[in-house]
Coordinates of C-alpha atoms in Angstrom, one line a residue:
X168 CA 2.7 -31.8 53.6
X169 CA 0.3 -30.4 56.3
X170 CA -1.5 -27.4 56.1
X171 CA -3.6 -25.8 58.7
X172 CA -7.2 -25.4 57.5
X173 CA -11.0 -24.7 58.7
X174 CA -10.9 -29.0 59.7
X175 CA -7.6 -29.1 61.1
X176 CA -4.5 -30.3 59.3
X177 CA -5.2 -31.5 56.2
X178 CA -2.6 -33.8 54.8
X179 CA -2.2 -33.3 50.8
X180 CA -0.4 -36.3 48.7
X181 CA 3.7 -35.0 47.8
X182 CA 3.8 -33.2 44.8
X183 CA 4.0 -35.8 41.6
X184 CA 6.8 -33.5 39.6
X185 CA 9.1 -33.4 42.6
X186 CA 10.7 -34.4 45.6
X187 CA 9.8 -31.3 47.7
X188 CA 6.0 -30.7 48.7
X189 CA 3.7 -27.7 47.0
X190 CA 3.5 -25.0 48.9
X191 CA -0.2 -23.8 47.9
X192 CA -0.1 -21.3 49.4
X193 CA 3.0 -19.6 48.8
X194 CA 2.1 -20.4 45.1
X195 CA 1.2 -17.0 43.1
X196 CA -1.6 -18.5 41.6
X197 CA -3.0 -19.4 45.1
X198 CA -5.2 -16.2 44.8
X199 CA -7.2 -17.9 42.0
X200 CA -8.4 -20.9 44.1
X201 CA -11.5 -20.1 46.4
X202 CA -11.9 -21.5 49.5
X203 CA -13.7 -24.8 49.1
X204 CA -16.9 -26.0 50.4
X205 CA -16.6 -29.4 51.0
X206 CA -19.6 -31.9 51.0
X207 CA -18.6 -34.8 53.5
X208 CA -20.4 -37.0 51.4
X209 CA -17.8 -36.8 49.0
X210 CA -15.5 -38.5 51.3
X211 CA -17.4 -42.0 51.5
X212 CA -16.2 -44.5 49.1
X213 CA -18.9 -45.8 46.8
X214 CA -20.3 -49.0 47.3
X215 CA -20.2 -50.6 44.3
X216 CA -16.4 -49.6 43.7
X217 CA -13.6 -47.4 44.4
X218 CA -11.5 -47.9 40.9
X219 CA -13.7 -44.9 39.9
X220 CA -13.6 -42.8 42.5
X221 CA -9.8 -43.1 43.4
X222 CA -9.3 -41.7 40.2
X223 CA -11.3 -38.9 40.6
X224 CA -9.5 -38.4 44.0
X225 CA -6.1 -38.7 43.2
X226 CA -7.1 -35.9 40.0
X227 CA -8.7 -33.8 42.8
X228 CA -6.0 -33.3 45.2
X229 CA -3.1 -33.4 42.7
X230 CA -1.7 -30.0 42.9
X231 CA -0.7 -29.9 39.1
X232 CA -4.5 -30.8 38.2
X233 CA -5.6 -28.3 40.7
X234 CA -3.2 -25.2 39.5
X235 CA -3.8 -26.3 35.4
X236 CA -7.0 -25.9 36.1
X237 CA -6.9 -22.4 37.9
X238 CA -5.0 -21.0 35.4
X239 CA -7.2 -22.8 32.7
X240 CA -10.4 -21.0 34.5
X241 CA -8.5 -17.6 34.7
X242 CA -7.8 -17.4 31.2
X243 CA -11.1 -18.3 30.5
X244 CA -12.4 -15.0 32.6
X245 CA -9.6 -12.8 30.5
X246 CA -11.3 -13.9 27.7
X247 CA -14.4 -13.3 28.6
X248 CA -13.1 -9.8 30.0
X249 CA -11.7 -8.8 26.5
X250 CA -14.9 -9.4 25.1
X251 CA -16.8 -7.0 27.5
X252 CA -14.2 -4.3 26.9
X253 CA -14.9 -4.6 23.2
X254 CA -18.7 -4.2 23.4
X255 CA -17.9 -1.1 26.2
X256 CA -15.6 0.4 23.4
X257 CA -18.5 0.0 20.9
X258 CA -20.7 1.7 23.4
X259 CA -18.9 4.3 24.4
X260 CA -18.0 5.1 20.1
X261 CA -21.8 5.6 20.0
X262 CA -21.8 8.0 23.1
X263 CA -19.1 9.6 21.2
X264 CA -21.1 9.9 17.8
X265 CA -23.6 11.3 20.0
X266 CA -22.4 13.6 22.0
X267 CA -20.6 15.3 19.0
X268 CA -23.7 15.5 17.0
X269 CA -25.1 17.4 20.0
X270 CA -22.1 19.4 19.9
X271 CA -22.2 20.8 16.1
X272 CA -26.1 21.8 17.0
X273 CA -25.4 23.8 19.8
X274 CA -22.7 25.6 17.8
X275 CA -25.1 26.7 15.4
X276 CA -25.7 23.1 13.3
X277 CA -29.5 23.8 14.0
X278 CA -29.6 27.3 13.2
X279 CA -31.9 29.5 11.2
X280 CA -28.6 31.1 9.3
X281 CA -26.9 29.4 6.5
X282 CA -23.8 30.6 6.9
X283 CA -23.9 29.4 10.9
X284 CA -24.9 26.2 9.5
X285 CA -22.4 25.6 7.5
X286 CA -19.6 26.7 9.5
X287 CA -20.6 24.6 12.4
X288 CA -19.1 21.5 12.1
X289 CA -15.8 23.3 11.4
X290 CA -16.8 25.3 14.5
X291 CA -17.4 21.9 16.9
X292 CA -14.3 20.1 15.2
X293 CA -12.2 23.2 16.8
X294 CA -14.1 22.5 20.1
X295 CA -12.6 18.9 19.8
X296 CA -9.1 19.8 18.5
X297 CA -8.3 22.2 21.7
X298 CA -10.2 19.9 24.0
X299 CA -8.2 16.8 22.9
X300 CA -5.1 18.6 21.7
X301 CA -5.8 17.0 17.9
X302 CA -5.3 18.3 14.5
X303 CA -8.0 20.3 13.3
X304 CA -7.9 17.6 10.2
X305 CA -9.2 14.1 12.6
X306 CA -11.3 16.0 15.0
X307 CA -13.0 17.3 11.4
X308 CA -13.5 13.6 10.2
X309 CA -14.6 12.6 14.0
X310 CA -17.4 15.3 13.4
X311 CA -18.3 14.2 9.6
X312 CA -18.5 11.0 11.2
X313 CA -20.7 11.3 13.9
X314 CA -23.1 13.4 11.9
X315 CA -23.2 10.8 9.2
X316 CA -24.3 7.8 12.2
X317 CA -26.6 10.3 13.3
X318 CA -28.8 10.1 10.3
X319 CA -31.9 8.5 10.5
X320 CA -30.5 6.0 7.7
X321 CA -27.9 4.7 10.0
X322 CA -30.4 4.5 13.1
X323 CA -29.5 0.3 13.1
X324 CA -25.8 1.0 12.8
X325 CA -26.0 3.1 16.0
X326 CA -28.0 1.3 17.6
X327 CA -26.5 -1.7 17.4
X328 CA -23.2 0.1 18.6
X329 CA -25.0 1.5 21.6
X330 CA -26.2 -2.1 22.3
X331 CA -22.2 -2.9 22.2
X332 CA -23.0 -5.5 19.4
X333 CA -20.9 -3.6 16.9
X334 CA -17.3 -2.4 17.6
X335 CA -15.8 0.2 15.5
X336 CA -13.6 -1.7 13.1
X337 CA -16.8 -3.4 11.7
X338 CA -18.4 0.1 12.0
X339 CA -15.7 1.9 9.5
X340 CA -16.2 -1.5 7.3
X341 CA -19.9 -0.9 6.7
X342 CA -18.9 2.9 6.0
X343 CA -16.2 2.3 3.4
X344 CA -18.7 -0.1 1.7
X345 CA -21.6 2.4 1.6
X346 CA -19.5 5.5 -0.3
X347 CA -21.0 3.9 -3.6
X348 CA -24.5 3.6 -2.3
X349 CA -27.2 6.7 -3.0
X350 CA -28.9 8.6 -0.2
X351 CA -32.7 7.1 -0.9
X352 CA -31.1 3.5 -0.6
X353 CA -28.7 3.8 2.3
X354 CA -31.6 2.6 5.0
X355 CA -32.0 -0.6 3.3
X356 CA -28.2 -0.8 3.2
X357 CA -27.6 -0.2 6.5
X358 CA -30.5 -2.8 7.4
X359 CA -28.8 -5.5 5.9
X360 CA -25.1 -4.7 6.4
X361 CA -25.8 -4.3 10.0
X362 CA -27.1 -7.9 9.8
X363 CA -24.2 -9.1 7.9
X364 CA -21.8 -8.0 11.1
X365 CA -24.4 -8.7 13.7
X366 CA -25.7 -12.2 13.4
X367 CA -27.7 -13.8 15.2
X368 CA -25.5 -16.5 15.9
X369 CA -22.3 -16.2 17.3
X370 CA -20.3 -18.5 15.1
X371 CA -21.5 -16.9 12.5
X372 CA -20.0 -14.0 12.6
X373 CA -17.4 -13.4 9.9
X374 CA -13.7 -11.9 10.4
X375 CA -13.0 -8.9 9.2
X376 CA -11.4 -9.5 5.5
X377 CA -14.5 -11.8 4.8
X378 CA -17.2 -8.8 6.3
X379 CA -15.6 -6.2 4.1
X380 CA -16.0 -9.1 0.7
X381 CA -19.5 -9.4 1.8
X382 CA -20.6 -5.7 2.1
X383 CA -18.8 -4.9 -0.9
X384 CA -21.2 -7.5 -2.9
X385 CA -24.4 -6.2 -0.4
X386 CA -23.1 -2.7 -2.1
X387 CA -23.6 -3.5 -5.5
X388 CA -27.1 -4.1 -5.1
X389 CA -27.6 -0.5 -4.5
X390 CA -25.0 1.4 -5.7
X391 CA -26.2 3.8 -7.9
X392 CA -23.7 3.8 -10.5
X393 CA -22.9 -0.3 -12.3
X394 CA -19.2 -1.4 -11.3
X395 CA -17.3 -1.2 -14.5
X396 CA -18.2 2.9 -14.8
X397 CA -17.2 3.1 -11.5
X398 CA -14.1 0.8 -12.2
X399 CA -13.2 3.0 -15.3
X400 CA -13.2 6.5 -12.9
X401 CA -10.8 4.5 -10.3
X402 CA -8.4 3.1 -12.8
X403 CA -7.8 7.0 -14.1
X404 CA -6.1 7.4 -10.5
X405 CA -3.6 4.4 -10.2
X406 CA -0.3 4.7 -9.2
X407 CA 2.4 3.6 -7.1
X408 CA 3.8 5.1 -4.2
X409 CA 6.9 5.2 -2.1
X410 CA 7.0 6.6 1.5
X411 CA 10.4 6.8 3.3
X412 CA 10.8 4.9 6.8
X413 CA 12.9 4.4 9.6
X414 CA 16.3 2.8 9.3
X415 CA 17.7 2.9 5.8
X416 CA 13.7 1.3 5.0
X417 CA 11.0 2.1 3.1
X418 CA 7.2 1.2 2.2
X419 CA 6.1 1.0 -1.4
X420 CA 2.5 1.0 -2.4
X421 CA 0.1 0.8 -5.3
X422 CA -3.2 1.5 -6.0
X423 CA -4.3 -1.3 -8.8
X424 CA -7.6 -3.0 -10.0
X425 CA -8.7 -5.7 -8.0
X426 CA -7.7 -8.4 -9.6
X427 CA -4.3 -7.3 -10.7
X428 CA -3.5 -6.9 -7.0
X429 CA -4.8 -10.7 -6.4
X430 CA -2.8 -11.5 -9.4
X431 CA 0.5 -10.1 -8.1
X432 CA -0.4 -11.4 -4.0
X433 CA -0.8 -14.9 -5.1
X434 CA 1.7 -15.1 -7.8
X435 CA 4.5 -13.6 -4.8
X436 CA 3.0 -16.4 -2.4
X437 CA 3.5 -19.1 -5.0
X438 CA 7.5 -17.7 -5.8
X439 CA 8.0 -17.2 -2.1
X440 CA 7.0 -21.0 -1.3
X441 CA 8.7 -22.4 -4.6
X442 CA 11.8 -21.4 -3.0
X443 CA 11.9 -22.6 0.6
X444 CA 14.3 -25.6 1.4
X445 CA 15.7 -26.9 4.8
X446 CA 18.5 -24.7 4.2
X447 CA 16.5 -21.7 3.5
X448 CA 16.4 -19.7 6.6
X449 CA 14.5 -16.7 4.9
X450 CA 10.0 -16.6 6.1
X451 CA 7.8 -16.4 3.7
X452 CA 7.5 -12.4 4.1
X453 CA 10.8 -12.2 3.7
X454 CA 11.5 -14.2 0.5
X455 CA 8.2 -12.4 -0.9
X456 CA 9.7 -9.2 -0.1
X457 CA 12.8 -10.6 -2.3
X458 CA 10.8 -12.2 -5.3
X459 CA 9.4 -8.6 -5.5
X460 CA 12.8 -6.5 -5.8
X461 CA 14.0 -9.1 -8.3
X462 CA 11.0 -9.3 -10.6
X463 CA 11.3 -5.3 -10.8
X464 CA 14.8 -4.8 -10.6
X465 CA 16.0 -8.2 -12.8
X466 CA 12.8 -9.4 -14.5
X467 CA 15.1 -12.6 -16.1
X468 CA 15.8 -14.8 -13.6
X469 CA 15.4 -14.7 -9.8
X470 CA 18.8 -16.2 -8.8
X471 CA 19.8 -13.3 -7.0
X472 CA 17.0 -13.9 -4.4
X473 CA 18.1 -17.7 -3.7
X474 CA 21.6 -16.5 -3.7
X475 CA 20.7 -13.9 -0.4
X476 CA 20.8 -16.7 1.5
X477 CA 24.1 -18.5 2.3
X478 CA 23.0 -22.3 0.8
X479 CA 20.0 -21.6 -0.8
X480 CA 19.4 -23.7 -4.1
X481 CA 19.5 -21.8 -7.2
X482 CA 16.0 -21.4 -8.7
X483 CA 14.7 -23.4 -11.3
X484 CA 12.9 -23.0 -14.5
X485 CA 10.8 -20.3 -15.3
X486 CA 10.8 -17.0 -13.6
X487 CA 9.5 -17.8 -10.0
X488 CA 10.3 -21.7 -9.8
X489 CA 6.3 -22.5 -9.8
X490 CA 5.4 -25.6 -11.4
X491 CA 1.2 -26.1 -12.5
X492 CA -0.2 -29.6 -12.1
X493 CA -3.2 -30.4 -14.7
X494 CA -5.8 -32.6 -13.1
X495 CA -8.1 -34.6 -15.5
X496 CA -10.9 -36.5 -14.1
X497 CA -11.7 -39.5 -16.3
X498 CA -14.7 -42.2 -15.5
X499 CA -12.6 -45.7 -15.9
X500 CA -15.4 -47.0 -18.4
X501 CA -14.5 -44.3 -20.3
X502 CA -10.9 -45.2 -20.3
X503 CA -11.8 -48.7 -21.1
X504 CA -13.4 -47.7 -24.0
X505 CA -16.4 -49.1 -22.6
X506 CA -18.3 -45.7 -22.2
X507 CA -18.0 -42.4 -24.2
X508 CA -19.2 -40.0 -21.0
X509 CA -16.8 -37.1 -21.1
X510 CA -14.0 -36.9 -18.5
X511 CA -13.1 -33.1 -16.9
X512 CA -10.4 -31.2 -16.3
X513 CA -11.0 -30.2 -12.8
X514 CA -11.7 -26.4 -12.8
X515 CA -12.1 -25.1 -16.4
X516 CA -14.7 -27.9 -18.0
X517 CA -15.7 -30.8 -19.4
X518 CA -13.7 -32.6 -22.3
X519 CA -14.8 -35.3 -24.7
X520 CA -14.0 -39.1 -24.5
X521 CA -11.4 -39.0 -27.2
X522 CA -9.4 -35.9 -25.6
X523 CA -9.4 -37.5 -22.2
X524 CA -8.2 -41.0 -23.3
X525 CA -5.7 -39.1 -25.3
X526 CA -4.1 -36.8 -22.3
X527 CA -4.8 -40.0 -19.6
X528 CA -1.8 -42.2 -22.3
X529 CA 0.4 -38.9 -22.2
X530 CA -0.1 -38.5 -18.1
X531 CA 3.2 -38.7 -16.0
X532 CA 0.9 -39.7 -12.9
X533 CA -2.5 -41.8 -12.7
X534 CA -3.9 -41.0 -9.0
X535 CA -7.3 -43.0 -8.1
X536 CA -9.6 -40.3 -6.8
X537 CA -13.1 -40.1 -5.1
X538 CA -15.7 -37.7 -6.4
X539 CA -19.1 -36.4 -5.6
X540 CA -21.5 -37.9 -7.8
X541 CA -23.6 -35.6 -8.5
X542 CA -21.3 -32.3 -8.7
X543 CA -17.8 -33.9 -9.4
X544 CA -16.0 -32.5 -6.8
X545 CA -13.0 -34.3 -5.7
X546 CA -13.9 -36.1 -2.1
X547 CA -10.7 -38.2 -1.3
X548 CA -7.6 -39.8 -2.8
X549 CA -7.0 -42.2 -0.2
X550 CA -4.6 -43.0 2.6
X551 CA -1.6 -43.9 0.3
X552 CA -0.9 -40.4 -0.7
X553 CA -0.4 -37.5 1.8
X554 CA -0.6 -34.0 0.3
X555 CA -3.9 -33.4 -1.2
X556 CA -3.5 -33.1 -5.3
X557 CA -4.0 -29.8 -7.0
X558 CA -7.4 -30.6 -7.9
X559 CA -8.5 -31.3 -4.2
X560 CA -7.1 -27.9 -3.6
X561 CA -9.1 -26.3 -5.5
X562 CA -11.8 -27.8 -3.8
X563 CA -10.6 -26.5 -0.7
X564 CA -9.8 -23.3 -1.6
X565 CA -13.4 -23.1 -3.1
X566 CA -14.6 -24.2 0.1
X567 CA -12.8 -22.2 2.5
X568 CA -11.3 -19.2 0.7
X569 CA -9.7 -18.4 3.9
X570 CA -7.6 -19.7 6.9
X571 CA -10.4 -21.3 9.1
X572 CA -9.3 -19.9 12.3
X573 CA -11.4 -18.0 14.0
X574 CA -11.3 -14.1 12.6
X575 CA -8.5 -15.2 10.4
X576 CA -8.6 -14.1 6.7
X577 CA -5.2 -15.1 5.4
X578 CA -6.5 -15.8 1.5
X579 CA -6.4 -19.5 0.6
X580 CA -3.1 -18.7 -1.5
X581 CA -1.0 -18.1 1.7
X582 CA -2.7 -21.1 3.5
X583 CA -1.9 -24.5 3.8
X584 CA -4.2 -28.3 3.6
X585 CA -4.1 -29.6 7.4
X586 CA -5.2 -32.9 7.7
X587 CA -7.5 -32.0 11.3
X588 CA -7.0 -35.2 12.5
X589 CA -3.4 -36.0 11.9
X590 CA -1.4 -37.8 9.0
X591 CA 0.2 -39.5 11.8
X592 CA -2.7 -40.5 13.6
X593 CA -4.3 -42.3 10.9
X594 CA -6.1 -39.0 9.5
X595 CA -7.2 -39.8 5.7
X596 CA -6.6 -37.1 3.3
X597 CA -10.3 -36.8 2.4
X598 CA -12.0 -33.0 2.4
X599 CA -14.1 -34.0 5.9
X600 CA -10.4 -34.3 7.3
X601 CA -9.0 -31.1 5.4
X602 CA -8.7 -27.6 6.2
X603 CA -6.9 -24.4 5.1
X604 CA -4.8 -23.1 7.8
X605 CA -2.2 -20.5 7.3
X606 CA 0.9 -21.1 8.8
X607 CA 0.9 -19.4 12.6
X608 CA -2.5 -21.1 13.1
X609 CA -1.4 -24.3 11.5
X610 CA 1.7 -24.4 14.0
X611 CA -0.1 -23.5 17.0
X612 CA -2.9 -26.6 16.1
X613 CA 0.1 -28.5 15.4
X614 CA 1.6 -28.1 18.7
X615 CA -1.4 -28.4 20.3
X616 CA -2.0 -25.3 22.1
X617 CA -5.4 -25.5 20.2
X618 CA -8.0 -28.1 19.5
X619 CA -9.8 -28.8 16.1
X620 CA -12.2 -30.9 15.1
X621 CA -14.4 -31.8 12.1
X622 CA -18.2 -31.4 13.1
X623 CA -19.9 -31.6 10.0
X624 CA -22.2 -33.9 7.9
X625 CA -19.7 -35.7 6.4
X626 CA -17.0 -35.7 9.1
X627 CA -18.6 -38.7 10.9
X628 CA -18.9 -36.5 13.8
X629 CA -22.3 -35.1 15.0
X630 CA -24.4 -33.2 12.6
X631 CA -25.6 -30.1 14.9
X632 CA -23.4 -27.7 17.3
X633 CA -25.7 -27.1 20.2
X634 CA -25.5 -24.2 22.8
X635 CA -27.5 -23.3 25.1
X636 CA -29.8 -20.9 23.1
X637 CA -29.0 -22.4 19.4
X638 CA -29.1 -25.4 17.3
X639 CA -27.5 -25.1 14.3
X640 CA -26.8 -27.4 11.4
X641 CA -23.2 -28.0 10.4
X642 CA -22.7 -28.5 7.1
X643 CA -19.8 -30.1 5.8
X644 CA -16.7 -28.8 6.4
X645 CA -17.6 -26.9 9.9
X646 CA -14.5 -26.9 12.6
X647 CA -15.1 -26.6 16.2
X648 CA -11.9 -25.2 17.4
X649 CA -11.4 -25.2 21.8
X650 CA -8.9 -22.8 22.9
X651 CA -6.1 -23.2 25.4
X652 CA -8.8 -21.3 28.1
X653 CA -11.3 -23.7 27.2
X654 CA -13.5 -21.5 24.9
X655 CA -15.2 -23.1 21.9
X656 CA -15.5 -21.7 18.7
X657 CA -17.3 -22.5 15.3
X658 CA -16.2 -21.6 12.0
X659 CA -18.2 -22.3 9.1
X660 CA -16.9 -23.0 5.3
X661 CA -17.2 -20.0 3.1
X662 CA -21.0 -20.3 2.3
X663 CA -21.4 -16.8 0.2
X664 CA -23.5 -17.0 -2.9
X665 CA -21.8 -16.1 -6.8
X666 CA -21.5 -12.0 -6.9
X667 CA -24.2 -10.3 -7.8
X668 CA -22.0 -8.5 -10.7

């Protein structure tokens, strides 16, 4: 194929996927390939060898490299693209807050007169309702709003907003976390909360469901009433709550204390999972969904939600199907009888020498397992087995919390153990080759659309991520995930300290 260029005809090598030759520039992704400025030095073979240098050629001119690579280098720019529209967004909120400030002290906000003080931010919120054709209700929370960032005490909040550092959704965050905090402490709240969603670093920045875990326990150390008083005023207003939708639907909600809610989420996640098969063509939302109808509406057995689907197995034992694996760690002097050092069981304690020789003769399973020798916690089981026991779960689950992709905060219940480098491969199922994913993210690794690797201390990989203006040390457990546009990303293990309540 011969195409007419700056030099003359310019003879490109037939098109490797086909018989017919690439048109490059009849290709719609033409557009993205500048015009190139070619060295003539390039063209002379080295001396020493050409084995290196034909390669490079023939991935030069092959029109598939060429075109992966423009498209590759155009997502890239998206990316990057999305990101400046973000921190304009963030920007333009503070010109917003602003401007609306401004607005209720013209109409009166600064005024000599009480009663012109009062009524103007009802005054400026009418201003924005006809202006923006918007219910007198949200353009009076877009004023309270504005004249609460205003404040001196939220000076870094806005600041950092005006600097496009801090989009709204992390804005509202910090907000919602603050409603327990006192006036005379809310500057050295906002201080550190604003550091919490700005850091320093990048990679360090937490998603969204781990921020708002974060500022909750920042909260407390301020909060001007202790947690359980507060706790006892909430619980008065629980309920439940059904609103109608469209088509023959509805959504039902309830307002709970914390860790009922977890209770409930996790215990639906573990039901939900106990009753997949490969002829179970329900998801997981939907057989959660299910579980939930049939532990209100038929709180004996959950048959009815197996029998939905055409082929599903009946369920089995206790309500929910969910079986509980006990994991005792015992030294094998101990078992020997040898030593008298106490074995554990893995998450609630340690047990004397006598208990654990007694449950390790009643165990259904003996599994040979690795631990840390100065904390216990489980390190590997080995090649021969593949899914990680419940004890290294744990371990996981105390490690990550979360799904590990980037801004993901899918709790560890609804996540899965991925082996990063793969079962298949020759991946050992060891914690510096382990990693909660939830399901979407685990699939689209799995496919390879996205890259992940262990870069921590342990992982045998290096033991810093580098950038240009950063060195940071990766503790164990750090991924560094590369997206289908090329972008890297770092995501840390869960590194918060106990709560401080």
């Amino acid at each position: 194929m011969d195409i007419e260029g700056r030099h003359g005809p310019t003879v490109w090598p037939a098109d490797p996927l086909g018989e017919d030759g690439w048109d490059l520039w009849a290709d719609p992704l033409a557009r993205l390939i500048e015009p190139p400025h070619v060295d003539r030095a390039l063209f002379d073979a080295p001396e020493d060898g050409g084995d290196e240098f034909d390669t490079l050629w023939e991935a030069a001119l092959s029109p598939h490299a060429i075109m992966a690579r423009a498209r590759a280098q155009r997502a890239d720019a998206l990316v990057c693209e999305l990101q400046e529209i973000d921190a304009e967004q963030a920007r333009l909120e503070a010109r917003k807050a602003v401007v609306l400030a401004a607005l209720t002290a013209a109409v009166g906000g600064t005024s000599e007169n009480p009663v012109h003080r009062l009524d103007a931010p009802s005054v400026a919120a009418s201003e924005l309702a006809a202006a923006l054709r918007i219910s007198q209700r949200t353009a009076k929370a877009a004023v309270a709003e504005a004249l609460t960032l205003t404040t001196p005490s939220w000076a870094p909040l806005l600041d950092r907003m005006a600097a496009g550092d801090l989009p709204r959704r992390r804005v509202n965050a910090i907000l919602e976390a603050a409603s327990p905090v006192p006036p005379e402490h809310l500057s050295a709240f906002s201080a550190q909360a604003v550091a919490l969603a700005c850091p320093g670093d990048p990679d360090q920045l937490p998603g969204h469901g781990t921020l708002r875990r974060r500022l909750r326990r920042l909260a407390e150390n301020y909060a001007g009433d202790p947690l359980t008083a507060r706790k006892q005023g909430a619980c008065a207003h629980r309920r439940v709550d059904l609103e109608p939708a469209q088509d023959g639907m509805c959504w039902l909600s309830a307002y709970l204390p914390l860790e009922m809610g977890a209770a409930i989420d996790t215990r639906l996640e573990a039901i939900a999972r106990s009753l997949q098969s490969p002829s179970e063509e329900r998801t997981i939302s939907q057989l959660r969904a299910d579980a939930f109808s049939d532990l209100l509406t038929d709180a004996a057995l959950l048959g009815a939600s197996s029998a939905r689907a055409e082929g599903s197995p009946a369920s089995s034992g206790a309500v929910g199907g969910v079986r509980y694996e006990l994991i005792v760690t015992v030294p094998a002097r101990t078992l020997s009888g040898e030593s008298e050092c106490p074995g554990e069981i893995v998450g609630y304690g340690p047990i004397d020498a006598d208990a654990a020789r007694l449950l390790a003769s009643e165990a259904a399973t003996w599994t040979r397992l690795w631990v840390d020798p100065d904390t216990g916690a489980p390190l590997a089981i080995g090649r021969r087995r593949y899914a990680p026991t419940l004890a290294m779960r744990r371990f996981l689950g105390a490690r990550d919390r979360t799904c590990r992709f980037p801004g993901c905060d899918k709790p560890a219940a609804a996540t899965e153990a991925d082996h990063t480098r793969e079962w298949s491969e020759g991946g050992a199922t060891e914690t510096d080759n382990l990693a909660l994913l939830c399901r979407e993210h685990h699939r689209l690794k799995t496919v390879g659309h996205w890259k992940v690797s262990q870069v921590g201390a342990d992982s045998g990989a290096p033991t810093s991520v580098t950038a240009p203006d950063r060195s940071v040390s990766a503790p164990p457990g750090t991924l560094e995930w590369t997206a289908p546009s090329g972008h890297r990303y770092i995501t840390y293990p869960e590194r918060d300290g106990p709560p401080p309540f």
